[in-house]
Amino acid sequence: MRGYFNSLLGAFPGREVVKVVKSPEAARDVRTRTRGRVVLVPTMGALHEAHAALFRRARKLAGEKGKVIVSLFVNPLQFGPREDYAGYPRSPVRDLEICRACGVDLAFAPTARQMYRSDRSVFVDEISLSRHLCGASRPGHFSGVCTVVAKLFLILRPDIAVFGEKDWQQLCIIRKMVKDLSFSIRVVGHPTIREADGLAISSRNKYLTSEERAVAPRIYSALRAAIERRRVREIVRTGRRLIEEIPGAKLDYLELVEAETIEPARDLRRPARLAAAVFLGKARLIDNVAVPPRA
Ligand code: AMP
């Protein structure tokens, strides 16, 4: 996959250059002058193959005349005090290469100071879906996510925004925010992109040692094996056991939730999602799989 991706970078003509803007004011000006459909893909940079897949999806959604905007911003608000904000991988030069190769028109790459006034006092909070999963183990995380995404939506006024299903809870919370705050933006979810061995691609995979990387695909295989079980309790118990058996892994959570509300699933009559977060060495990895309704 990586070899293929690198050859794509060299071979695909893409756009000649990607326009880069840093300040929210400049980004708003460019947006105001943009005609046609605008498709936004918010990212925290350190771009990889999965981001590239989202950009290509965005390119298709934008069509010939539309524009694809990518934001590259490591958002301090969504990191807890003991989390990896300072050490989060950053690769600004390669990021722009990937944007160019995928046909991105505009990269919005503000600094934290440009995005947030030092006297800021307004946040966007989602208070229902955020009580579960990552919201429970990372207090304030989704407030940071909603606040930054709302700002991006207001600055860039996209017609469509693309988010990955790897962050399933985030995708649902953004959909809810769009509905509740009446943004006229279509939110498109893109399926999880995986390495050949099943590991969901993530910027945080860079933190893994070779031993940890070798066992990391067992998170996805545990989820897949667990959803073969027939009852909610068995699914959860099997998933937790298989993850706890992974050498060096520490389970943060594994829950079966209703796909849209993120409430704990009581039965399998409605679409559900089996989601897990796992500490493996320095990395906290998340993944999830769909559990279609059963008769
Ligand atoms: P991030 O830069 O990690 O904040 O991710 C930016 C966007 O890419 C989010 O919408 C993520 O859900 C999405 N994304 C990251 N990794 C993957 C993946 N492996 N498959 C699909 N989407 C992804």
mmCIF file of N, CA and C in Angstrom, residues 69-146:
data_model
loop_
_atom_site.group_PDB
_atom_site.id
_atom_site.type_symbol
_atom_site.label_atom_id
_atom_site.label_comp_id
_atom_site.label_asym_id
_atom_site.label_seq_id
_atom_site.Cartn_x
_atom_site.Cartn_y
_atom_site.Cartn_z
ATOM 1 N N ILE A 69 -11.451 21.809 -0.222
ATOM 2 C CA ILE A 69 -10.647 22.491 0.792
ATOM 3 C C ILE A 69 -10.300 21.479 1.881
ATOM 4 N N VAL A 70 -9.020 21.472 2.278
ATOM 5 C CA VAL A 70 -8.567 20.613 3.380
ATOM 6 C C VAL A 70 -8.071 21.530 4.492
ATOM 7 N N SER A 71 -8.508 21.277 5.711
ATOM 8 C CA SER A 71 -7.908 22.023 6.817
ATOM 9 C C SER A 71 -6.862 21.141 7.485
ATOM 10 N N LEU A 72 -5.736 21.763 7.811
ATOM 11 C CA LEU A 72 -4.609 21.070 8.465
ATOM 12 C C LEU A 72 -4.391 21.804 9.780
ATOM 13 N N PHE A 73 -4.893 21.234 10.860
ATOM 14 C CA PHE A 73 -4.822 21.976 12.121
ATOM 15 C C PHE A 73 -4.872 21.008 13.295
ATOM 16 N N VAL A 74 -3.785 20.967 14.054
ATOM 17 C CA VAL A 74 -3.781 20.139 15.265
ATOM 18 C C VAL A 74 -4.467 20.981 16.344
ATOM 19 N N ASN A 75 -5.682 20.586 16.665
ATOM 20 C CA ASN A 75 -6.570 21.422 17.480
ATOM 21 C C ASN A 75 -6.301 21.218 18.973
ATOM 22 N N PRO A 76 -5.658 22.186 19.638
ATOM 23 C CA PRO A 76 -5.314 21.960 21.048
ATOM 24 C C PRO A 76 -6.537 21.704 21.926
ATOM 25 N N LEU A 77 -7.681 22.263 21.544
ATOM 26 C CA LEU A 77 -8.875 22.133 22.398
ATOM 27 C C LEU A 77 -9.352 20.694 22.564
ATOM 28 N N GLN A 78 -9.013 19.814 21.628
ATOM 29 C CA GLN A 78 -9.550 18.451 21.726
ATOM 30 C C GLN A 78 -8.587 17.469 22.392
ATOM 31 N N PHE A 79 -7.471 18.004 22.919
ATOM 32 C CA PHE A 79 -6.501 17.163 23.640
ATOM 33 C C PHE A 79 -6.625 17.428 25.136
ATOM 34 N N GLY A 80 -6.594 16.378 25.928
ATOM 35 C CA GLY A 80 -6.583 16.529 27.383
ATOM 36 C C GLY A 80 -5.195 16.955 27.845
ATOM 37 N N PRO A 81 -5.087 17.413 29.111
ATOM 38 C CA PRO A 81 -3.803 17.920 29.618
ATOM 39 C C PRO A 81 -2.685 16.871 29.597
ATOM 40 N N ARG A 82 -3.041 15.595 29.735
ATOM 41 C CA ARG A 82 -1.988 14.570 29.727
ATOM 42 C C ARG A 82 -1.927 13.822 28.396
ATOM 43 N N GLU A 83 -2.523 14.394 27.363
ATOM 44 C CA GLU A 83 -2.517 13.722 26.055
ATOM 45 C C GLU A 83 -1.381 14.250 25.167
ATOM 46 N N ASP A 84 -1.388 13.780 23.893
ATOM 47 C CA ASP A 84 -0.200 13.908 23.054
ATOM 48 C C ASP A 84 -0.185 15.139 22.137
ATOM 49 N N TYR A 85 -0.774 16.268 22.586
ATOM 50 C CA TYR A 85 -0.817 17.452 21.701
ATOM 51 C C TYR A 85 0.584 17.865 21.222
ATOM 52 N N ALA A 86 1.515 18.026 22.175
ATOM 53 C CA ALA A 86 2.847 18.528 21.804
ATOM 54 C C ALA A 86 3.566 17.532 20.889
ATOM 55 N N GLY A 87 3.395 16.242 21.146
ATOM 56 C CA GLY A 87 4.122 15.234 20.376
ATOM 57 C C GLY A 87 3.362 14.702 19.177
ATOM 58 N N TYR A 88 2.156 15.237 18.922
ATOM 59 C CA TYR A 88 1.356 14.722 17.798
ATOM 60 C C TYR A 88 2.169 14.878 16.508
ATOM 61 N N PRO A 89 2.200 13.819 15.658
ATOM 62 C CA PRO A 89 3.062 13.898 14.459
ATOM 63 C C PRO A 89 2.692 15.086 13.563
ATOM 64 N N ARG A 90 3.714 15.734 13.054
ATOM 65 C CA ARG A 90 3.487 16.854 12.135
ATOM 66 C C ARG A 90 4.395 16.684 10.923
ATOM 67 N N SER A 91 3.845 16.850 9.714
ATOM 68 C CA SER A 91 4.649 16.687 8.487
ATOM 69 C C SER A 91 4.122 17.665 7.436
ATOM 70 N N PRO A 92 4.324 18.971 7.672
ATOM 71 C CA PRO A 92 3.673 19.974 6.819
ATOM 72 C C PRO A 92 4.068 19.926 5.340
ATOM 73 N N VAL A 93 5.316 19.586 5.046
ATOM 74 C CA VAL A 93 5.740 19.614 3.640
ATOM 75 C C VAL A 93 5.094 18.464 2.873
ATOM 76 N N ARG A 94 5.201 17.267 3.476
ATOM 77 C CA ARG A 94 4.586 16.089 2.844
ATOM 78 C C ARG A 94 3.061 16.256 2.754
ATOM 79 N N ASP A 95 2.472 16.891 3.756
ATOM 80 C CA ASP A 95 1.015 17.105 3.737
ATOM 81 C C ASP A 95 0.588 17.835 2.458
ATOM 82 N N LEU A 96 1.352 18.869 2.101
ATOM 83 C CA LEU A 96 0.971 19.642 0.905
ATOM 84 C C LEU A 96 1.190 18.830 -0.364
ATOM 85 N N GLU A 97 2.223 17.959 -0.365
ATOM 86 C CA GLU A 97 2.446 17.063 -1.505
ATOM 87 C C GLU A 97 1.227 16.152 -1.694
ATOM 88 N N ILE A 98 0.753 15.606 -0.571
ATOM 89 C CA ILE A 98 -0.389 14.692 -0.648
ATOM 90 C C ILE A 98 -1.637 15.451 -1.118
ATOM 91 N N CYS A 99 -1.825 16.648 -0.598
ATOM 92 C CA CYS A 99 -2.966 17.466 -1.036
ATOM 93 C C CYS A 99 -2.902 17.677 -2.547
ATOM 94 N N ARG A 100 -1.717 18.025 -3.028
ATOM 95 C CA ARG A 100 -1.558 18.284 -4.460
ATOM 96 C C ARG A 100 -1.879 17.028 -5.272
ATOM 97 N N ALA A 101 -1.334 15.905 -4.816
ATOM 98 C CA ALA A 101 -1.535 14.650 -5.559
ATOM 99 C C ALA A 101 -2.997 14.231 -5.600
ATOM 100 N N CYS A 102 -3.775 14.666 -4.617
ATOM 101 C CA CYS A 102 -5.181 14.241 -4.549
ATOM 102 C C CYS A 102 -6.140 15.292 -5.108
ATOM 103 N N GLY A 103 -5.594 16.330 -5.716
ATOM 104 C CA GLY A 103 -6.462 17.311 -6.368
ATOM 105 C C GLY A 103 -7.121 18.291 -5.415
ATOM 106 N N VAL A 104 -6.484 18.538 -4.275
ATOM 107 C CA VAL A 104 -7.017 19.530 -3.325
ATOM 108 C C VAL A 104 -6.728 20.929 -3.873
ATOM 109 N N ASP A 105 -7.700 21.826 -3.755
ATOM 110 C CA ASP A 105 -7.526 23.186 -4.275
ATOM 111 C C ASP A 105 -6.946 24.144 -3.246
ATOM 112 N N LEU A 106 -7.397 24.002 -2.008
ATOM 113 C CA LEU A 106 -6.999 24.976 -0.988
ATOM 114 C C LEU A 106 -6.713 24.255 0.318
ATOM 115 N N ALA A 107 -5.573 24.585 0.934
ATOM 116 C CA ALA A 107 -5.265 24.055 2.271
ATOM 117 C C ALA A 107 -5.351 25.213 3.257
ATOM 118 N N PHE A 108 -6.111 25.008 4.301
ATOM 119 C CA PHE A 108 -6.237 26.029 5.352
ATOM 120 C C PHE A 108 -5.441 25.510 6.543
ATOM 121 N N ALA A 109 -4.339 26.197 6.857
ATOM 122 C CA ALA A 109 -3.415 25.693 7.888
ATOM 123 C C ALA A 109 -3.114 26.791 8.906
ATOM 124 N N PRO A 110 -4.076 27.098 9.755
ATOM 125 C CA PRO A 110 -3.849 28.175 10.729
ATOM 126 C C PRO A 110 -2.995 27.700 11.897
ATOM 127 N N THR A 111 -2.422 28.640 12.640
ATOM 128 C CA THR A 111 -1.783 28.293 13.911
ATOM 129 C C THR A 111 -2.870 28.338 14.991
ATOM 130 N N ALA A 112 -2.533 27.777 16.167
ATOM 131 C CA ALA A 112 -3.509 27.776 17.264
ATOM 132 C C ALA A 112 -3.869 29.216 17.649
ATOM 133 N N ARG A 113 -2.880 30.091 17.630
ATOM 134 C CA ARG A 113 -3.142 31.494 17.985
ATOM 135 C C ARG A 113 -4.062 32.178 16.993
ATOM 136 N N GLN A 114 -3.910 31.773 15.713
ATOM 137 C CA GLN A 114 -4.791 32.376 14.703
ATOM 138 C C GLN A 114 -6.222 31.880 14.860
ATOM 139 N N MET A 115 -6.377 30.632 15.305
ATOM 140 C CA MET A 115 -7.726 30.065 15.439
ATOM 141 C C MET A 115 -8.421 30.521 16.712
ATOM 142 N N TYR A 116 -7.646 30.643 17.788
ATOM 143 C CA TYR A 116 -8.287 30.900 19.087
ATOM 144 C C TYR A 116 -7.744 32.171 19.723
ATOM 145 N N ARG A 117 -8.657 33.059 20.034
ATOM 146 C CA ARG A 117 -8.283 34.266 20.785
ATOM 147 C C ARG A 117 -7.932 33.843 22.210
ATOM 148 N N SER A 118 -7.008 34.563 22.822
ATOM 149 C CA SER A 118 -6.603 34.173 24.180
ATOM 150 C C SER A 118 -7.745 34.387 25.178
ATOM 151 N N ASP A 119 -8.692 35.276 24.849
ATOM 152 C CA ASP A 119 -9.814 35.524 25.775
ATOM 153 C C ASP A 119 -11.084 34.774 25.353
ATOM 154 N N ARG A 120 -10.921 33.691 24.560
ATOM 155 C CA ARG A 120 -12.117 32.985 24.071
ATOM 156 C C ARG A 120 -12.960 32.470 25.236
ATOM 157 N N SER A 121 -14.294 32.510 25.066
ATOM 158 C CA SER A 121 -15.175 32.056 26.145
ATOM 159 C C SER A 121 -16.428 31.371 25.602
ATOM 160 N N VAL A 122 -16.424 31.047 24.304
ATOM 161 C CA VAL A 122 -17.587 30.367 23.721
ATOM 162 C C VAL A 122 -17.137 29.026 23.144
ATOM 163 N N PHE A 123 -17.865 27.977 23.525
ATOM 164 C CA PHE A 123 -17.569 26.635 23.033
ATOM 165 C C PHE A 123 -18.852 26.020 22.480
ATOM 166 N N VAL A 124 -18.721 24.999 21.659
ATOM 167 C CA VAL A 124 -19.891 24.254 21.182
ATOM 168 C C VAL A 124 -19.867 22.889 21.859
ATOM 169 N N ASP A 125 -20.915 22.604 22.618
ATOM 170 C CA ASP A 125 -20.978 21.334 23.351
ATOM 171 C C ASP A 125 -22.135 20.476 22.874
ATOM 172 N N GLU A 126 -21.844 19.241 22.549
ATOM 173 C CA GLU A 126 -22.890 18.244 22.304
ATOM 174 C C GLU A 126 -22.977 17.441 23.609
ATOM 175 N N ILE A 127 -24.192 17.275 24.125
ATOM 176 C CA ILE A 127 -24.266 16.753 25.498
ATOM 177 C C ILE A 127 -24.944 15.381 25.616
ATOM 178 N N SER A 128 -25.236 14.736 24.494
ATOM 179 C CA SER A 128 -25.881 13.425 24.605
ATOM 180 C C SER A 128 -24.961 12.302 24.091
ATOM 181 N N LEU A 129 -24.685 12.325 22.799
ATOM 182 C CA LEU A 129 -23.831 11.266 22.229
ATOM 183 C C LEU A 129 -22.430 11.304 22.856
ATOM 184 N N SER A 130 -22.022 12.495 23.291
ATOM 185 C CA SER A 130 -20.664 12.683 23.831
ATOM 186 C C SER A 130 -20.467 12.079 25.212
ATOM 187 N N ARG A 131 -21.555 11.583 25.818
ATOM 188 C CA ARG A 131 -21.397 11.007 27.167
ATOM 189 C C ARG A 131 -20.730 9.635 27.116
ATOM 190 N N HIS A 132 -20.683 9.030 25.934
ATOM 191 C CA HIS A 132 -20.245 7.636 25.836
ATOM 192 C C HIS A 132 -18.847 7.520 25.211
ATOM 193 N N LEU A 133 -18.341 6.307 25.197
ATOM 194 C CA LEU A 133 -17.105 5.921 24.496
ATOM 195 C C LEU A 133 -15.975 6.939 24.725
ATOM 196 N N CYS A 134 -15.458 7.519 23.633
ATOM 197 C CA CYS A 134 -14.318 8.450 23.777
ATOM 198 C C CYS A 134 -14.700 9.679 24.595
ATOM 199 N N GLY A 135 -15.963 10.065 24.559
ATOM 200 C CA GLY A 135 -16.396 11.221 25.352
ATOM 201 C C GLY A 135 -16.267 10.944 26.839
ATOM 202 N N ALA A 136 -16.498 9.687 27.233
ATOM 203 C CA ALA A 136 -16.386 9.324 28.648
ATOM 204 C C ALA A 136 -14.917 9.226 29.055
ATOM 205 N N SER A 137 -14.074 8.692 28.164
ATOM 206 C CA SER A 137 -12.672 8.529 28.596
ATOM 207 C C SER A 137 -11.799 9.744 28.281
ATOM 208 N N ARG A 138 -12.295 10.672 27.466
ATOM 209 C CA ARG A 138 -11.516 11.887 27.159
ATOM 210 C C ARG A 138 -12.390 13.118 27.428
ATOM 211 N N PRO A 139 -12.536 13.499 28.694
ATOM 212 C CA PRO A 139 -13.449 14.613 29.012
ATOM 213 C C PRO A 139 -13.054 15.881 28.243
ATOM 214 N N GLY A 140 -14.045 16.529 27.661
ATOM 215 C CA GLY A 140 -13.789 17.775 26.919
ATOM 216 C C GLY A 140 -13.396 17.557 25.461
ATOM 217 N N HIS A 141 -13.089 16.306 25.100
ATOM 218 C CA HIS A 141 -12.605 16.041 23.733
ATOM 219 C C HIS A 141 -13.611 16.501 22.673
ATOM 220 N N PHE A 142 -14.867 16.096 22.822
ATOM 221 C CA PHE A 142 -15.830 16.420 21.762
ATOM 222 C C PHE A 142 -16.265 17.878 21.795
ATOM 223 N N SER A 143 -16.118 18.519 22.943
ATOM 224 C CA SER A 143 -16.353 19.957 22.979
ATOM 225 C C SER A 143 -15.304 20.650 22.097
ATOM 226 N N GLY A 144 -14.054 20.181 22.205
ATOM 227 C CA GLY A 144 -12.981 20.712 21.359
ATOM 228 C C GLY A 144 -13.236 20.423 19.894
ATOM 229 N N VAL A 145 -13.702 19.212 19.599
ATOM 230 C CA VAL A 145 -13.965 18.835 18.204
ATOM 231 C C VAL A 145 -15.110 19.681 17.640
ATOM 232 N N CYS A 146 -16.216 19.767 18.382
ATOM 233 C CA CYS A 146 -17.372 20.527 17.871
ATOM 234 C C CYS A 146 -17.026 22.003 17.707
#
